[in-house]
Amino acid sequence: MKKIIVLISGSGSNLQSIIDNINSKNIKGEIVEVISNENGAFGLTRAKNANINTFVLDHRLYKTRDMYDKALLKRLSSLNPDLIIMAGFMRILTPIIPNYFKGKILNIHPSLLPLYPGLDTHQKAINNKDKCHGVSVHYVSPVLDGGPLIAQGRIVINNDEVSTLIKRIHKVEHLIYPLVIKYICDEKIYFDIALNKIIYKDIDVKDDIIKKDYEI
Ligand code: GRF
């Protein structure tokens, strides 16, 4: 059983989808702690409702990003996780954490990376009149939203506004993130550090990543 830590800052709907998939035994893993930088994050309530340990590490109490990340690294490493899942953790990490946990940290980002790293991805897709939008799941590297891509879920943009795109993208996230986490817990996906690449076992990949189209 993989030991998982989930990092959040807000609502935690992705956290909830992971909890649900663990409870239904789809994901063979255990969340040992949910860590938030925001005391008021609703995701903390979701964790408590699921009897999961929570820990708040408020970034406002640290003078520099380095000092915060050192404290976070201390907490993370004390729990000895197999997998760290960023699920709406709204902090830019300094290299110390991705380097220490290389191949063990995941992030989900609401765009078809390398398109639109950073914020306001839905608005950017609409402004650029993109035909498609989507989500990317990737290993975390020191480059913001730039680590090796594991999977992408794509939807067609209809007459969407930002609010409808956000809702549709969330639905895709709640399917594709648990799927990737399940594969990692089943050891069907892992990052081979010596080869510096992602290994997929018995999984359909296209252009070296899992690609899925969703009608949502
Ligand atoms: C998601 O859209 C995720 O892609 C982004 O932050 C959002 C978190 O949403 N990184 P939630 O807190 O899981 O509901």
PDB file of C-alpha atoms and ligand atoms in Angstrom:
ATOM      1  CA  MET A   1       0.000   0.000   0.000  1.00  0.00           C
ATOM      2  CA  LYS A   2       1.541   3.320  -1.089  1.00  0.00           C
ATOM      3  CA  LYS A   3       1.824   6.085   1.511  1.00  0.00           C
ATOM      4  CA  ILE A   4       0.382   9.253   0.004  1.00  0.00           C
ATOM      5  CA  ILE A   5       0.516  12.890   1.112  1.00  0.00           C
ATOM      6  CA  VAL A   6      -1.831  15.369  -0.559  1.00  0.00           C
ATOM      7  CA  LEU A   7      -0.987  19.089  -0.715  1.00  0.00           C
ATOM      8  CA  ILE A   8      -3.884  21.528  -1.047  1.00  0.00           C
ATOM      9  CA  SER A   9      -4.753  25.204  -0.713  1.00  0.00           C
ATOM     10  CA  GLY A  10      -8.463  25.365  -1.396  1.00  0.00           C
ATOM     11  CA  SER A  11     -11.672  23.490  -2.073  1.00  0.00           C
ATOM     12  CA  GLY A  12     -10.050  20.088  -2.446  1.00  0.00           C
ATOM     13  CA  SER A  13     -12.454  18.606  -4.980  1.00  0.00           C
ATOM     14  CA  ASN A  14      -9.535  16.675  -6.472  1.00  0.00           C
ATOM     15  CA  LEU A  15      -8.608  15.487  -2.982  1.00  0.00           C
ATOM     16  CA  GLN A  16     -12.207  14.282  -2.600  1.00  0.00           C
ATOM     17  CA  SER A  17     -12.036  12.301  -5.838  1.00  0.00           C
ATOM     18  CA  ILE A  18      -8.846  10.622  -4.583  1.00  0.00           C
ATOM     19  CA  ILE A  19     -10.436   9.846  -1.193  1.00  0.00           C
ATOM     20  CA  ASP A  20     -13.489   8.359  -2.946  1.00  0.00           C
ATOM     21  CA  ASN A  21     -11.304   6.180  -5.169  1.00  0.00           C
ATOM     22  CA  ILE A  22      -9.331   4.946  -2.156  1.00  0.00           C
ATOM     23  CA  ASN A  23     -12.544   4.182  -0.269  1.00  0.00           C
ATOM     24  CA  SER A  24     -13.898   2.194  -3.201  1.00  0.00           C
ATOM     25  CA  LYS A  25     -10.545   0.325  -3.342  1.00  0.00           C
ATOM     26  CA  ASN A  26      -9.892   1.531  -6.876  1.00  0.00           C
ATOM     27  CA  ILE A  27      -6.683   3.165  -5.640  1.00  0.00           C
ATOM     28  CA  LYS A  28      -4.557   0.910  -3.471  1.00  0.00           C
ATOM     29  CA  GLY A  29      -3.018   3.597  -1.333  1.00  0.00           C
ATOM     30  CA  GLU A  30      -3.430   5.373   1.973  1.00  0.00           C
ATOM     31  CA  ILE A  31      -3.417   9.141   2.496  1.00  0.00           C
ATOM     32  CA  VAL A  32      -1.223   9.578   5.568  1.00  0.00           C
ATOM     33  CA  GLU A  33      -1.675  13.351   5.711  1.00  0.00           C
ATOM     34  CA  VAL A  34      -3.271  16.289   3.951  1.00  0.00           C
ATOM     35  CA  ILE A  35      -1.131  19.416   4.179  1.00  0.00           C
ATOM     36  CA  SER A  36      -2.483  22.881   3.437  1.00  0.00           C
ATOM     37  CA  ASN A  37      -0.832  26.288   3.425  1.00  0.00           C
ATOM     38  CA  GLU A  38      -4.269  27.835   4.056  1.00  0.00           C
ATOM     39  CA  ASN A  39      -5.931  27.364   7.427  1.00  0.00           C
ATOM     40  CA  GLY A  40      -9.399  27.885   5.960  1.00  0.00           C
ATOM     41  CA  ALA A  41      -9.109  25.486   3.030  1.00  0.00           C
ATOM     42  CA  PHE A  42     -12.302  23.452   2.659  1.00  0.00           C
ATOM     43  CA  GLY A  43     -10.150  20.485   1.664  1.00  0.00           C
ATOM     44  CA  LEU A  44      -9.109  20.242   5.341  1.00  0.00           C
ATOM     45  CA  THR A  45     -12.750  19.629   6.265  1.00  0.00           C
ATOM     46  CA  ARG A  46     -12.992  16.963   3.566  1.00  0.00           C
ATOM     47  CA  ALA A  47      -9.879  15.282   5.028  1.00  0.00           C
ATOM     48  CA  LYS A  48     -11.219  15.435   8.584  1.00  0.00           C
ATOM     49  CA  ASN A  49     -14.549  13.977   7.434  1.00  0.00           C
ATOM     50  CA  ALA A  50     -12.576  11.057   6.010  1.00  0.00           C
ATOM     51  CA  ASN A  51     -10.567  10.680   9.255  1.00  0.00           C
ATOM     52  CA  ILE A  52      -7.353  11.720   7.547  1.00  0.00           C
ATOM     53  CA  ASN A  53      -4.664  13.537   9.498  1.00  0.00           C
ATOM     54  CA  THR A  54      -4.289  17.210   8.559  1.00  0.00           C
ATOM     55  CA  PHE A  55      -1.462  19.674   8.952  1.00  0.00           C
ATOM     56  CA  VAL A  56      -1.437  23.410   8.254  1.00  0.00           C
ATOM     57  CA  LEU A  57       1.809  25.074   7.273  1.00  0.00           C
ATOM     58  CA  ASP A  58       0.983  28.737   6.823  1.00  0.00           C
ATOM     59  CA  HIS A  59       3.369  30.397   4.364  1.00  0.00           C
ATOM     60  CA  ARG A  60       2.703  33.783   5.975  1.00  0.00           C
ATOM     61  CA  LEU A  61       4.712  32.697   9.004  1.00  0.00           C
ATOM     62  CA  TYR A  62       7.906  32.327   6.971  1.00  0.00           C
ATOM     63  CA  LYS A  63      10.059  35.213   5.805  1.00  0.00           C
ATOM     64  CA  THR A  64      11.210  33.656   2.553  1.00  0.00           C
ATOM     65  CA  ARG A  65      10.057  31.025   0.087  1.00  0.00           C
ATOM     66  CA  ASP A  66      13.225  29.053   0.893  1.00  0.00           C
ATOM     67  CA  MET A  67      12.428  28.999   4.604  1.00  0.00           C
ATOM     68  CA  TYR A  68       8.885  27.826   3.915  1.00  0.00           C
ATOM     69  CA  ASP A  69       9.998  25.090   1.565  1.00  0.00           C
ATOM     70  CA  LYS A  70      12.598  23.864   4.070  1.00  0.00           C
ATOM     71  CA  ALA A  71       9.861  23.555   6.712  1.00  0.00           C
ATOM     72  CA  LEU A  72       7.603  21.788   4.221  1.00  0.00           C
ATOM     73  CA  LEU A  73      10.398  19.435   3.199  1.00  0.00           C
ATOM     74  CA  LYS A  74      11.003  18.607   6.863  1.00  0.00           C
ATOM     75  CA  ARG A  75       7.347  17.697   7.361  1.00  0.00           C
ATOM     76  CA  LEU A  76       7.107  15.741   4.124  1.00  0.00           C
ATOM     77  CA  SER A  77      10.272  13.725   4.690  1.00  0.00           C
ATOM     78  CA  SER A  78       9.315  12.956   8.310  1.00  0.00           C
ATOM     79  CA  LEU A  79       6.293  11.073   6.910  1.00  0.00           C
ATOM     80  CA  ASN A  80       8.396   9.085   4.437  1.00  0.00           C
ATOM     81  CA  PRO A  81       5.814   9.130   1.605  1.00  0.00           C
ATOM     82  CA  ASP A  82       5.838   7.013  -1.547  1.00  0.00           C
ATOM     83  CA  LEU A  83       3.874   9.657  -3.393  1.00  0.00           C
ATOM     84  CA  ILE A  84       3.137  13.366  -2.922  1.00  0.00           C
ATOM     85  CA  ILE A  85       0.120  14.687  -4.764  1.00  0.00           C
ATOM     86  CA  MET A  86      -0.315  18.384  -5.404  1.00  0.00           C
ATOM     87  CA  ALA A  87      -4.037  18.985  -5.767  1.00  0.00           C
ATOM     88  CA  GLY A  88      -4.596  22.702  -6.093  1.00  0.00           C
ATOM     89  CA  PHE A  89      -1.579  23.602  -3.939  1.00  0.00           C
ATOM     90  CA  MET A  90      -1.176  27.238  -4.930  1.00  0.00           C
ATOM     91  CA  ARG A  91       2.506  27.650  -4.150  1.00  0.00           C
ATOM     92  CA  ILE A  92       5.440  27.905  -6.503  1.00  0.00           C
ATOM     93  CA  LEU A  93       8.022  25.473  -5.165  1.00  0.00           C
ATOM     94  CA  THR A  94      11.721  26.223  -4.980  1.00  0.00           C
ATOM     95  CA  PRO A  95      13.843  23.374  -6.418  1.00  0.00           C
ATOM     96  CA  ILE A  96      14.569  21.842  -3.014  1.00  0.00           C
ATOM     97  CA  ILE A  97      11.338  19.789  -2.841  1.00  0.00           C
ATOM     98  CA  PRO A  98      11.119  18.509  -6.458  1.00  0.00           C
ATOM     99  CA  ASN A  99      14.820  17.612  -6.350  1.00  0.00           C
ATOM    100  CA  TYR A 100      14.504  15.715  -3.074  1.00  0.00           C
ATOM    101  CA  PHE A 101      11.384  13.832  -4.182  1.00  0.00           C
ATOM    102  CA  LYS A 102      12.251  13.435  -7.864  1.00  0.00           C
ATOM    103  CA  GLY A 103       9.789  11.076  -9.536  1.00  0.00           C
ATOM    104  CA  LYS A 104       7.552  11.051  -6.460  1.00  0.00           C
ATOM    105  CA  ILE A 105       5.565  14.289  -6.764  1.00  0.00           C
ATOM    106  CA  LEU A 106       2.584  14.776  -9.057  1.00  0.00           C
ATOM    107  CA  ASN A 107       0.670  17.866 -10.077  1.00  0.00           C
ATOM    108  CA  ILE A 108      -2.512  18.434 -12.055  1.00  0.00           C
ATOM    109  CA  HIS A 109      -2.770  21.542 -14.181  1.00  0.00           C
ATOM    110  CA  PRO A 110      -5.844  22.839 -16.012  1.00  0.00           C
ATOM    111  CA  SER A 111      -4.409  23.162 -19.517  1.00  0.00           C
ATOM    112  CA  LEU A 112      -2.907  21.080 -22.263  1.00  0.00           C
ATOM    113  CA  LEU A 113       0.715  21.734 -21.280  1.00  0.00           C
ATOM    114  CA  PRO A 114       3.034  23.088 -22.573  1.00  0.00           C
ATOM    115  CA  LEU A 115       0.194  25.499 -23.386  1.00  0.00           C
ATOM    116  CA  TYR A 116      -0.598  27.943 -20.593  1.00  0.00           C
ATOM    117  CA  PRO A 117       1.550  27.207 -17.558  1.00  0.00           C
ATOM    118  CA  GLY A 118       0.594  29.390 -14.582  1.00  0.00           C
ATOM    119  CA  LEU A 119      -2.792  30.980 -13.900  1.00  0.00           C
ATOM    120  CA  ASP A 120      -5.956  31.909 -15.870  1.00  0.00           C
ATOM    121  CA  THR A 121      -5.666  28.980 -18.252  1.00  0.00           C
ATOM    122  CA  HIS A 122      -9.391  28.865 -19.097  1.00  0.00           C
ATOM    123  CA  GLN A 123      -9.532  32.530 -20.031  1.00  0.00           C
ATOM    124  CA  LYS A 124      -6.410  32.140 -22.162  1.00  0.00           C
ATOM    125  CA  ALA A 125      -7.880  29.177 -24.058  1.00  0.00           C
ATOM    126  CA  ILE A 126     -11.052  31.191 -24.760  1.00  0.00           C
ATOM    127  CA  ASN A 127      -9.156  34.360 -25.733  1.00  0.00           C
ATOM    128  CA  ASN A 128      -7.045  32.398 -28.186  1.00  0.00           C
ATOM    129  CA  LYS A 129     -10.163  30.779 -29.695  1.00  0.00           C
ATOM    130  CA  ASP A 130      -8.707  27.324 -29.042  1.00  0.00           C
ATOM    131  CA  LYS A 131     -10.768  24.412 -30.300  1.00  0.00           C
ATOM    132  CA  CYS A 132      -9.769  22.255 -27.342  1.00  0.00           C
ATOM    133  CA  HIS A 133      -8.856  22.633 -23.712  1.00  0.00           C
ATOM    134  CA  GLY A 134      -7.871  20.102 -21.129  1.00  0.00           C
ATOM    135  CA  VAL A 135      -5.874  18.985 -18.150  1.00  0.00           C
ATOM    136  CA  SER A 136      -2.369  17.663 -17.695  1.00  0.00           C
ATOM    137  CA  VAL A 137      -0.979  15.379 -15.020  1.00  0.00           C
ATOM    138  CA  HIS A 138       2.770  15.564 -14.661  1.00  0.00           C
ATOM    139  CA  TYR A 139       5.676  14.793 -12.389  1.00  0.00           C
ATOM    140  CA  VAL A 140       6.853  17.943 -10.652  1.00  0.00           C
ATOM    141  CA  SER A 141      10.248  19.341 -11.583  1.00  0.00           C
ATOM    142  CA  PRO A 142      11.852  22.649 -10.569  1.00  0.00           C
ATOM    143  CA  VAL A 143      10.270  24.266 -13.650  1.00  0.00           C
ATOM    144  CA  LEU A 144       6.744  25.601 -12.939  1.00  0.00           C
ATOM    145  CA  ASP A 145       4.195  23.291 -14.635  1.00  0.00           C
ATOM    146  CA  GLY A 146       7.131  21.954 -16.635  1.00  0.00           C
ATOM    147  CA  GLY A 147       7.885  18.424 -15.376  1.00  0.00           C
ATOM    148  CA  PRO A 148       7.500  15.219 -17.420  1.00  0.00           C
ATOM    149  CA  LEU A 149       3.935  14.757 -18.672  1.00  0.00           C
ATOM    150  CA  ILE A 150       2.144  11.558 -17.672  1.00  0.00           C
ATOM    151  CA  ALA A 151      -1.375  12.070 -19.019  1.00  0.00           C
ATOM    152  CA  GLN A 152      -3.669  14.574 -20.698  1.00  0.00           C
ATOM    153  CA  GLY A 153      -7.450  14.715 -20.861  1.00  0.00           C
ATOM    154  CA  ARG A 154      -8.940  16.811 -23.617  1.00  0.00           C
ATOM    155  CA  ILE A 155     -12.364  18.355 -24.207  1.00  0.00           C
ATOM    156  CA  VAL A 156     -13.767  20.301 -27.146  1.00  0.00           C
ATOM    157  CA  ILE A 157     -14.577  23.929 -26.362  1.00  0.00           C
ATOM    158  CA  ASN A 158     -18.177  24.627 -27.376  1.00  0.00           C
ATOM    159  CA  ASN A 159     -19.788  27.949 -26.572  1.00  0.00           C
ATOM    160  CA  ASP A 160     -18.091  27.942 -23.204  1.00  0.00           C
ATOM    161  CA  GLU A 161     -17.566  30.790 -20.800  1.00  0.00           C
ATOM    162  CA  VAL A 162     -14.835  30.565 -18.176  1.00  0.00           C
ATOM    163  CA  SER A 163     -17.345  29.326 -15.576  1.00  0.00           C
ATOM    164  CA  THR A 164     -18.596  26.433 -17.715  1.00  0.00           C
ATOM    165  CA  LEU A 165     -15.075  25.499 -18.761  1.00  0.00           C
ATOM    166  CA  ILE A 166     -13.980  25.379 -15.122  1.00  0.00           C
ATOM    167  CA  LYS A 167     -16.845  22.991 -14.314  1.00  0.00           C
ATOM    168  CA  ARG A 168     -16.127  20.733 -17.288  1.00  0.00           C
ATOM    169  CA  ILE A 169     -12.386  20.723 -16.623  1.00  0.00           C
ATOM    170  CA  HIS A 170     -12.970  19.788 -13.000  1.00  0.00           C
ATOM    171  CA  LYS A 171     -15.003  16.771 -14.125  1.00  0.00           C
ATOM    172  CA  VAL A 172     -12.108  15.653 -16.319  1.00  0.00           C
ATOM    173  CA  GLU A 173      -9.660  16.179 -13.451  1.00  0.00           C
ATOM    174  CA  HIS A 174     -11.760  14.004 -11.143  1.00  0.00           C
ATOM    175  CA  LEU A 175     -11.485  11.152 -13.639  1.00  0.00           C
ATOM    176  CA  ILE A 176      -7.940  11.399 -14.930  1.00  0.00           C
ATOM    177  CA  TYR A 177      -6.090  12.201 -11.690  1.00  0.00           C
ATOM    178  CA  PRO A 178      -7.409   9.136  -9.800  1.00  0.00           C
ATOM    179  CA  LEU A 179      -6.697   7.022 -12.878  1.00  0.00           C
ATOM    180  CA  VAL A 180      -3.036   8.049 -12.957  1.00  0.00           C
ATOM    181  CA  ILE A 181      -2.723   7.636  -9.183  1.00  0.00           C
ATOM    182  CA  LYS A 182      -4.262   4.169  -9.437  1.00  0.00           C
ATOM    183  CA  TYR A 183      -1.713   3.184 -12.093  1.00  0.00           C
ATOM    184  CA  ILE A 184       1.146   4.527  -9.963  1.00  0.00           C
ATOM    185  CA  CYS A 185      -0.080   2.647  -6.883  1.00  0.00           C
ATOM    186  CA  ASP A 186      -0.369  -0.514  -9.019  1.00  0.00           C
ATOM    187  CA  GLU A 187       3.209   0.154 -10.245  1.00  0.00           C
ATOM    188  CA  LYS A 188       2.037   0.378 -13.838  1.00  0.00           C
ATOM    189  CA  ILE A 189       3.511   3.860 -14.089  1.00  0.00           C
ATOM    190  CA  TYR A 190       6.750   5.001 -12.536  1.00  0.00           C
ATOM    191  CA  PHE A 191       9.552   7.413 -13.179  1.00  0.00           C
ATOM    192  CA  ASP A 192      12.853   5.656 -13.910  1.00  0.00           C
ATOM    193  CA  ILE A 193      15.490   8.021 -12.555  1.00  0.00           C
ATOM    194  CA  ALA A 194      18.428   6.275 -14.278  1.00  0.00           C
ATOM    195  CA  LEU A 195      16.688   6.409 -17.671  1.00  0.00           C
ATOM    196  CA  ASN A 196      15.173   9.813 -16.831  1.00  0.00           C
ATOM    197  CA  LYS A 197      11.831   8.798 -18.314  1.00  0.00           C
ATOM    198  CA  ILE A 198       8.382   7.600 -17.407  1.00  0.00           C
ATOM    199  CA  ILE A 199       7.772   3.861 -17.747  1.00  0.00           C
ATOM    200  CA  TYR A 200       4.257   2.614 -18.592  1.00  0.00           C
ATOM    201  CA  LYS A 201       3.412  -1.067 -18.211  1.00  0.00           C
ATOM    202  CA  ASP A 202       0.504  -2.452 -20.271  1.00  0.00           C
ATOM    203  CA  ILE A 203      -1.011   1.001 -20.765  1.00  0.00           C
ATOM    204  CA  ASP A 204      -1.910   2.619 -24.078  1.00  0.00           C
ATOM    205  CA  VAL A 205       0.212   5.699 -24.637  1.00  0.00           C
ATOM    206  CA  LYS A 206       0.481   8.043 -27.591  1.00  0.00           C
ATOM    207  CA  ASP A 207       3.524  10.284 -28.089  1.00  0.00           C
ATOM    208  CA  ASP A 208       4.836   8.918 -24.759  1.00  0.00           C
ATOM    209  CA  ILE A 209       1.857  10.039 -22.656  1.00  0.00           C
ATOM    210  CA  ILE A 210      -1.651   8.795 -21.872  1.00  0.00           C
ATOM    211  CA  LYS A 211      -4.066  10.793 -24.053  1.00  0.00           C
ATOM    212  CA  LYS A 212      -7.799  10.713 -23.518  1.00  0.00           C
ATOM    213  CA  ASP A 213     -10.682  12.615 -25.072  1.00  0.00           C
ATOM    214  CA  TYR A 214     -13.664  13.257 -22.803  1.00  0.00           C
ATOM    215  CA  GLU A 215     -17.210  14.106 -23.868  1.00  0.00           C
ATOM    216  CA  ILE A 216     -18.215  16.052 -20.785  1.00  0.00           C
TER     217      ILE A 216
HETATM  218  C1  GRF B   1      -7.673  22.417 -10.134  1.00  0.00           C
HETATM  219  O1  GRF B   1      -8.284  23.015 -11.227  1.00  0.00           O
HETATM  220  C2  GRF B   1      -6.255  22.021 -10.450  1.00  0.00           C
HETATM  221  O2  GRF B   1      -6.057  21.733 -11.799  1.00  0.00           O
HETATM  222  C3  GRF B   1      -5.495  23.270 -10.100  1.00  0.00           C
HETATM  223  O3  GRF B   1      -6.136  23.779  -8.966  1.00  0.00           O
HETATM  224  C4  GRF B   1      -7.510  23.377  -8.980  1.00  0.00           C
HETATM  225  C5  GRF B   1      -7.798  22.750  -7.636  1.00  0.00           C
HETATM  226  O4  GRF B   1      -9.164  22.495  -7.445  1.00  0.00           O
HETATM  227  N1  GRF B   1      -4.091  22.946  -9.911  1.00  0.00           N
HETATM  228  P1  GRF B   1      -9.654  21.679  -6.167  1.00  0.00           P
HETATM  229  O5  GRF B   1      -9.135  22.421  -4.942  1.00  0.00           O
HETATM  230  O6  GRF B   1      -9.105  20.297  -6.240  1.00  0.00           O
HETATM  231  O7  GRF B   1     -11.141  21.714  -6.233  1.00  0.00           O
END
